């Protein structure tokens, strides 16, 4: 069966593991890809050796990928610009990038975080800082552990934009023999799914580090999906999105894999390392650590209870012994509670977690991603 190949001139801003992997996805899909690397040695490695040994050791990159150290050179002539920098440095990078962007370019966020100072999602930071039309902004998310994809292990993702046309155009670029991309128009749910699953993954890492078993982890993952859904829906997301690739799919991958930076950070915390020590040991950014505070402030502002994230914060602050973490046991009273953490279960997407799981399996079986269509 033949597959349509879409050729385009694209740029990827950020040459860490995920940025480089997404550049490979795009190049393998037929695009000419220019990476921007902050460090000259990384740019040379990508362009001359077709490698990025610092972040993806042992992976051969396509010849259609090159790398430069000047933002102007990276985005010159680019129709689509994919951004993969740490969430807390996004705004500063965008200020530098703005003078060099083509006015008609689409901007795609590959990041999974919220800005600490404002609580903004990454697409919101892009729109505000660049003064960009939301119809030309998109976000990509899903169960996307970089090294597995770089080794061409099959997976899928979802691209969300207020404009279905923009989402479809990006999805056509990010599609090849090992990577399938679905689309939706629920940017809020897609981005919050990527943010919130990181926080649950930190919790799973903590209980792993402590030595608790599968029952504890399954309980936290299941209750974590409820917290994620309640939070996202309170901010305008569609509940179905959280049971799709950007929610449940990403949650499963991030919680169960030692390749997950957030899981690794949590595991170190569970083993007794302090927050500052964990940050020093991590070679790459674990976005979940930076997002805990802003997410809890946002949850409080809309009256959403997030006991898992609250206990993660207590561990980070050093006020809770990791061995005492049991957020799935936390309730406001001894009375039996419903499975939803909000009173309005119907508005939050259904009463039973099985409903969320069933929707996810139905979407995968029918070839769907989240709210929206192929």
mmCIF file of C-alpha atoms in Angstrom, residues 196 200 220-233 242 296 304-310 327-328 339-341:
data_model
loop_
_atom_site.group_PDB
_atom_site.id
_atom_site.type_symbol
_atom_site.label_atom_id
_atom_site.label_comp_id
_atom_site.label_asym_id
_atom_site.label_seq_id
_atom_site.Cartn_x
_atom_site.Cartn_y
_atom_site.Cartn_z
ATOM 1 C CA UNK A 196 -0.260 16.410 33.940
ATOM 2 C CA UNK A 200 1.750 11.410 37.915
ATOM 3 C CA UNK A 220 -2.023 5.950 41.527
ATOM 4 C CA UNK A 221 -2.111 5.693 37.722
ATOM 5 C CA UNK A 222 -5.870 5.121 37.771
ATOM 6 C CA UNK A 223 -6.595 7.916 40.221
ATOM 7 C CA UNK A 224 -4.085 10.043 38.331
ATOM 8 C CA UNK A 225 -6.156 9.761 35.176
ATOM 9 C CA UNK A 226 -9.152 11.040 37.149
ATOM 10 C CA UNK A 227 -7.173 14.023 38.462
ATOM 11 C CA UNK A 228 -5.883 14.788 34.970
ATOM 12 C CA UNK A 229 -9.350 14.679 33.468
ATOM 13 C CA UNK A 230 -10.994 16.759 36.184
ATOM 14 C CA UNK A 231 -8.295 19.410 35.956
ATOM 15 C CA UNK A 232 -8.280 19.649 32.158
ATOM 16 C CA UNK A 233 -12.077 19.708 31.861
ATOM 17 C CA UNK A 242 -7.682 12.699 28.284
ATOM 18 C CA UNK A 296 -1.587 23.123 42.066
ATOM 19 C CA UNK A 304 -10.195 20.797 41.686
ATOM 20 C CA UNK A 305 -8.707 18.394 44.234
ATOM 21 C CA UNK A 306 -5.371 16.839 43.231
ATOM 22 C CA UNK A 307 -4.083 14.744 46.156
ATOM 23 C CA UNK A 308 -1.480 12.932 44.049
ATOM 24 C CA UNK A 309 0.129 16.146 42.852
ATOM 25 C CA UNK A 310 -0.168 17.626 46.354
ATOM 26 C CA UNK A 327 -2.271 9.874 47.615
ATOM 27 C CA UNK A 328 -4.827 7.303 46.494
ATOM 28 C CA UNK A 339 -14.446 7.603 41.827
ATOM 29 C CA UNK A 340 -14.594 11.185 40.545
ATOM 30 C CA UNK A 341 -12.823 13.945 42.458
#
